[in-house]
Amino acid sequence: MSMSAARERLVVIGGDAAGMSAASQARRLKGPDELEIVAFERGHFTSYSACGIPYWVGGDVEERDRLIARTPEEHRARDIDLRMRTEVTEIDVANGRVRARDVDSGEESWTSYDKLVIATGARPIRPDMPGADAPGVHGVQTLDDGQALLDSLARTRGRRAVVVGAGYIGVEMAEAMINRGYEVTVVNRGSEPMSTLDPDMGRLVHDAMQGMGIAMVNDAEVTKILTGEDGRVRAVATEAAEYPADVVVLGIGVRPETALAKAAGLPLGAHGGLLTDLAMRVRGYENIWAGGDCVEVLDLVSGQERHIALGTHANKHGQVIGANAGGDYATFPGVVGTAVSKVCDLEIARTGLREKDARRAGLQYVTVTIESTSRAGYYPNAAPMTVKMLAERRTGRLLGVQIVGREGAGKRVDIAAVALTAGMTVEQMTALDLGYAPPFSPVWDPVLVAARKATAKVRAS
Amino acid sequence: MSMSAARERLVVIGGDAAGMSAASQARRLKGPDELEIVAFERGHFTSYSACGIPYWVGGDVEERDRLIARTPEEHRARDIDLRMRTEVTEIDVANGRVRARDVDSGEESWTSYDKLVIATGARPIRPDMPGADAPGVHGVQTLDDGQALLDSLARTRGRRAVVVGAGYIGVEMAEAMINRGYEVTVVNRGSEPMSTLDPDMGRLVHDAMQGMGIAMVNDAEVTKILTGEDGRVRAVATEAAEYPADVVVLGIGVRPETALAKAAGLPLGAHGGLLTDLAMRVRGYENIWAGGDCVEVLDLVSGQERHIALGTHANKHGQVIGANAGGDYATFPGVVGTAVSKVCDLEIARTGLREKDARRAGLQYVTVTIESTSRAGYYPNAAPMTVKMLAERRTGRLLGVQIVGREGAGKRVDIAAVALTAGMTVEQMTALDLGYAPPFSPVWDPVLVAARKATAKVRAS
């Protein structure tokens, strides 16, 4: 089939949030007569919420398909030429083409592009140790992973689960396994769970999770996964001990999936992610964009690049890329590092810099930690919460906030996220006009209590 | 008793949030050998949460004393000379003294001051109509009012309550009476309840409250309160109809209580509140401060003065006044007009300008209204919410946000409150790094969905 010379082709590698948001946004701006869009996805699904997998596994979400925002058919109905189960194996930048392989048939072919979007995502860190591939050991990165874990749970007689890793995925999977009726042990390399928090705040998470009956093992590097006579996992071993396991969930985190980009000579950062400009263009390449879990993002507080795999960023990247690839203009200015999570009724949130991030960025700072409640103290179900705040010495600029509490605690981090974005000082924050009524907040919102205390400490610094 | 010449006297008029916060903060900065603090309160209580009264009346808060943050004895233990049941009847600015009357004995005396804090609060608007003082008709401004209402409910046989007014107090009292098992009718002068929202958003509140079984009567001015043979209320009459009532709650709003200040020649604004500078000093008076419900505050969005009676502002004012009166330095920069409330499980929030405020301020604007959910759509109990956003034409500066929804909707207004304070555009907001996880938010937070739609509309404006 011949194409008119005026019709450009946009090729998208990766069919999840960033890639398909980019494709959809570009399509909104340019019809199929102006722009052909070809998207390659090596898996079975498009545009799904990987963040939702723990809730599906845990039973809060009943059906896998509820996690799928848009199916391949829906994308095709919008004139996107979506090629499922097709893996891109090479980017030929010099000639403007990609090589793709049909995963099932093994057949390969080249597709040329005028514009390219790289949205290859991240791959889970899988420990390179004996037994890591044994039946009963599961990652939870993709819908296929989730389905495999659920199938495995259906076959498992025992009720002992070991979760390896105590970051977001680890603690969410601990909740999921509790909800499935398992006895859960979390084995964690760090000194406290949630290394995205400072250790003093991580300790609160540790204590709360133990209070839920979860066995928390810190400072423990997994050395081996032990299997039984049937070849199936039977225990997780560290230097110091063995933890019996009928099922093992790996939640150790992810790395940018940039092997293709690296082979093509595209610029990667210190964390292995693609480097882009503010319009999400790969640095130095006019017609190649990248977004989602495969890129590094600018941390607006430290001024340094970070790798953060999070669906909300991927969606924003996709929007920006789609706008630019579709001939409009948009930018992604960077992140402040906001995250929120929960384990049963414990809410955990953070934004900005931890103490070690601040030190690494060369910043001097003060910290305060306060206890308050999510509602007026006299109101029913006023739940305790702890807020830690970091502010720059002398200037008083807000550097970061960490929150551990119960219902109503977590999303308060947004106050700090916006204040960080705006470059506010903690003293400016003390005057913030936040929503107040007894069912929603004490008369001084906990974030303001922390800001007041931090203001006093900055003055004395 | 003679005093040393170096010892100053701070006199505080009003013993609730603003006055006693000011007294306490000044005391923290200056000990009793440097600063004498005399505070006058005409009622029986100090430092209580008037905002909590609906929850006490409704039974969520069991004891009145839970609403009291600090008792007279606690203040006295901090070396504050607190004179309860003592009403200031005159401020003599020329001679630096106030005249106070013992409410019980009627005895009067003068007290001189070096520094004065006026925190006389607000008085409820009571309709000037026949029957307004009849037994069974109640305001809910003070703890005494709340107690009188509860006593009245204990004596009431019938179960029909009419709430006059559909602002925050009105809707919260509607909830309280529902919780007490009453059939509730809300009679409202405006075209929709919650006139602090635009009418289209007020309509959502109207519909939701009707869905709770509350009879909502709009466009209805109360002309008369009808009493029975026993002299007790029996109905509320409007031009058009009569609404049978065994008890009537007046929630029509409040006005600044500034008769004393006016008589003393102090500057009042268009809303009847005292006018202050940014340090909360009464304009033109070096040694007089005012704060809380008796002052007008600067609206940072419109640049105009407003009167807002809200405990969270009163507490901030008190802190600022106490710092300045105590020889330190602090300012209250103004408000953006944030408020949050609920009626049963309906959450209502607003910040910034309504359409009519924007017009009054001479601003041209665009509006968008979006529907979303408080959690990821697939997560259990994802509750619907509606967000309306106003942005300035051309510049795209955020002007206001209104939210009506269910659990998890209301406090999202804080995102907009901080963005307003920072002067962000809606396009800047689209990049905000807000906390995301399926139990807390869709991948695009509802506020961001509104910001994206508003951005597109600003471009087209």
PDB file of C-alpha atoms in Angstrom, chain B residues 367-458:
ATOM      1  CA  THR B 367     -15.306  27.493  33.918  1.00  0.00           C
ATOM      2  CA  VAL B 368     -15.219  23.740  33.593  1.00  0.00           C
ATOM      3  CA  THR B 369     -17.084  21.073  35.534  1.00  0.00           C
ATOM      4  CA  ILE B 370     -15.924  17.464  35.562  1.00  0.00           C
ATOM      5  CA  GLU B 371     -17.054  14.207  37.121  1.00  0.00           C
ATOM      6  CA  SER B 372     -14.563  11.794  38.579  1.00  0.00           C
ATOM      7  CA  THR B 373     -14.093   9.529  41.564  1.00  0.00           C
ATOM      8  CA  SER B 374     -12.214   9.791  44.839  1.00  0.00           C
ATOM      9  CA  ARG B 375     -10.353   6.520  44.213  1.00  0.00           C
ATOM     10  CA  ALA B 376      -9.404   4.548  41.103  1.00  0.00           C
ATOM     11  CA  GLY B 377     -12.654   3.627  39.377  1.00  0.00           C
ATOM     12  CA  TYR B 378     -12.020  -0.091  39.903  1.00  0.00           C
ATOM     13  CA  TYR B 379     -11.262   0.240  43.610  1.00  0.00           C
ATOM     14  CA  PRO B 380     -14.026  -0.550  46.136  1.00  0.00           C
ATOM     15  CA  ASN B 381     -16.049   2.459  47.298  1.00  0.00           C
ATOM     16  CA  ALA B 382     -14.775   4.730  44.549  1.00  0.00           C
ATOM     17  CA  ALA B 383     -17.175   7.581  45.227  1.00  0.00           C
ATOM     18  CA  PRO B 384     -18.326  10.024  42.568  1.00  0.00           C
ATOM     19  CA  MET B 385     -17.300  13.643  42.849  1.00  0.00           C
ATOM     20  CA  THR B 386     -17.899  16.774  40.817  1.00  0.00           C
ATOM     21  CA  VAL B 387     -15.214  19.446  40.499  1.00  0.00           C
ATOM     22  CA  LYS B 388     -15.886  22.892  39.100  1.00  0.00           C
ATOM     23  CA  MET B 389     -12.894  25.083  38.303  1.00  0.00           C
ATOM     24  CA  LEU B 390     -12.617  28.752  37.363  1.00  0.00           C
ATOM     25  CA  ALA B 391      -9.558  30.115  35.570  1.00  0.00           C
ATOM     26  CA  GLU B 392      -8.795  33.591  34.349  1.00  0.00           C
ATOM     27  CA  ARG B 393      -9.240  34.139  30.636  1.00  0.00           C
ATOM     28  CA  ARG B 394      -5.946  34.598  28.768  1.00  0.00           C
ATOM     29  CA  THR B 395      -3.559  34.159  31.734  1.00  0.00           C
ATOM     30  CA  GLY B 396      -5.031  30.853  32.853  1.00  0.00           C
ATOM     31  CA  ARG B 397      -4.522  31.774  36.492  1.00  0.00           C
ATOM     32  CA  LEU B 398      -6.557  29.553  38.798  1.00  0.00           C
ATOM     33  CA  LEU B 399      -9.418  31.530  40.333  1.00  0.00           C
ATOM     34  CA  GLY B 400     -11.439  28.992  42.256  1.00  0.00           C
ATOM     35  CA  VAL B 401     -12.505  25.408  42.795  1.00  0.00           C
ATOM     36  CA  GLN B 402     -15.734  23.927  44.104  1.00  0.00           C
ATOM     37  CA  ILE B 403     -16.179  20.264  44.958  1.00  0.00           C
ATOM     38  CA  VAL B 404     -19.274  18.229  45.782  1.00  0.00           C
ATOM     39  CA  GLY B 405     -18.820  14.528  46.365  1.00  0.00           C
ATOM     40  CA  ARG B 406     -18.680  11.730  48.869  1.00  0.00           C
ATOM     41  CA  GLU B 407     -15.972  10.325  51.104  1.00  0.00           C
ATOM     42  CA  GLY B 408     -12.533  11.574  50.088  1.00  0.00           C
ATOM     43  CA  ALA B 409     -13.789  14.487  47.995  1.00  0.00           C
ATOM     44  CA  GLY B 410     -13.736  17.459  50.368  1.00  0.00           C
ATOM     45  CA  LYS B 411     -10.128  17.807  51.477  1.00  0.00           C
ATOM     46  CA  ARG B 412      -8.957  17.706  47.869  1.00  0.00           C
ATOM     47  CA  VAL B 413      -9.825  21.393  47.898  1.00  0.00           C
ATOM     48  CA  ASP B 414      -6.512  21.923  49.706  1.00  0.00           C
ATOM     49  CA  ILE B 415      -4.653  21.221  46.468  1.00  0.00           C
ATOM     50  CA  ALA B 416      -6.404  24.185  44.909  1.00  0.00           C
ATOM     51  CA  ALA B 417      -6.019  26.307  48.038  1.00  0.00           C
ATOM     52  CA  VAL B 418      -2.234  25.979  47.898  1.00  0.00           C
ATOM     53  CA  ALA B 419      -2.183  26.490  44.129  1.00  0.00           C
ATOM     54  CA  LEU B 420      -4.263  29.669  44.531  1.00  0.00           C
ATOM     55  CA  THR B 421      -1.917  30.946  47.214  1.00  0.00           C
ATOM     56  CA  ALA B 422       1.012  30.314  44.900  1.00  0.00           C
ATOM     57  CA  GLY B 423      -0.717  32.045  41.983  1.00  0.00           C
ATOM     58  CA  MET B 424      -0.490  28.988  39.738  1.00  0.00           C
ATOM     59  CA  THR B 425      -2.082  28.718  36.339  1.00  0.00           C
ATOM     60  CA  VAL B 426      -4.302  25.777  35.560  1.00  0.00           C
ATOM     61  CA  GLU B 427      -1.711  24.622  33.037  1.00  0.00           C
ATOM     62  CA  GLN B 428       0.944  24.561  35.751  1.00  0.00           C
ATOM     63  CA  MET B 429      -1.460  22.546  37.855  1.00  0.00           C
ATOM     64  CA  THR B 430      -1.748  19.835  35.210  1.00  0.00           C
ATOM     65  CA  ALA B 431       1.842  18.862  36.045  1.00  0.00           C
ATOM     66  CA  LEU B 432       1.337  18.734  39.822  1.00  0.00           C
ATOM     67  CA  ASP B 433       2.904  15.666  41.385  1.00  0.00           C
ATOM     68  CA  LEU B 434       0.032  14.546  43.613  1.00  0.00           C
ATOM     69  CA  GLY B 435      -0.141  11.375  45.657  1.00  0.00           C
ATOM     70  CA  TYR B 436      -1.397   8.511  43.548  1.00  0.00           C
ATOM     71  CA  ALA B 437      -2.338   4.962  44.424  1.00  0.00           C
ATOM     72  CA  PRO B 438      -5.617   3.230  43.560  1.00  0.00           C
ATOM     73  CA  PRO B 439      -7.126   3.461  47.098  1.00  0.00           C
ATOM     74  CA  PHE B 440      -6.467   7.217  47.143  1.00  0.00           C
ATOM     75  CA  SER B 441      -7.026   8.566  43.660  1.00  0.00           C
ATOM     76  CA  PRO B 442      -7.594   7.780  40.025  1.00  0.00           C
ATOM     77  CA  VAL B 443      -4.362   7.954  38.033  1.00  0.00           C
ATOM     78  CA  TRP B 444      -5.390  11.518  37.139  1.00  0.00           C
ATOM     79  CA  ASP B 445      -6.552  13.147  40.336  1.00  0.00           C
ATOM     80  CA  PRO B 446      -9.980  14.795  39.815  1.00  0.00           C
ATOM     81  CA  VAL B 447      -8.417  18.225  40.435  1.00  0.00           C
ATOM     82  CA  LEU B 448      -5.939  17.527  37.623  1.00  0.00           C
ATOM     83  CA  VAL B 449      -8.696  16.372  35.304  1.00  0.00           C
ATOM     84  CA  ALA B 450     -10.396  19.723  35.882  1.00  0.00           C
ATOM     85  CA  ALA B 451      -7.108  21.573  35.398  1.00  0.00           C
ATOM     86  CA  ARG B 452      -6.509  19.830  32.055  1.00  0.00           C
ATOM     87  CA  LYS B 453      -9.955  20.659  30.806  1.00  0.00           C
ATOM     88  CA  ALA B 454      -9.627  24.253  32.027  1.00  0.00           C
ATOM     89  CA  THR B 455      -6.268  24.571  30.269  1.00  0.00           C
ATOM     90  CA  ALA B 456      -7.854  23.627  26.971  1.00  0.00           C
ATOM     91  CA  LYS B 457     -10.669  26.093  27.544  1.00  0.00           C
ATOM     92  CA  VAL B 458      -8.277  28.919  28.458  1.00  0.00           C
TER      93      VAL B 458
END
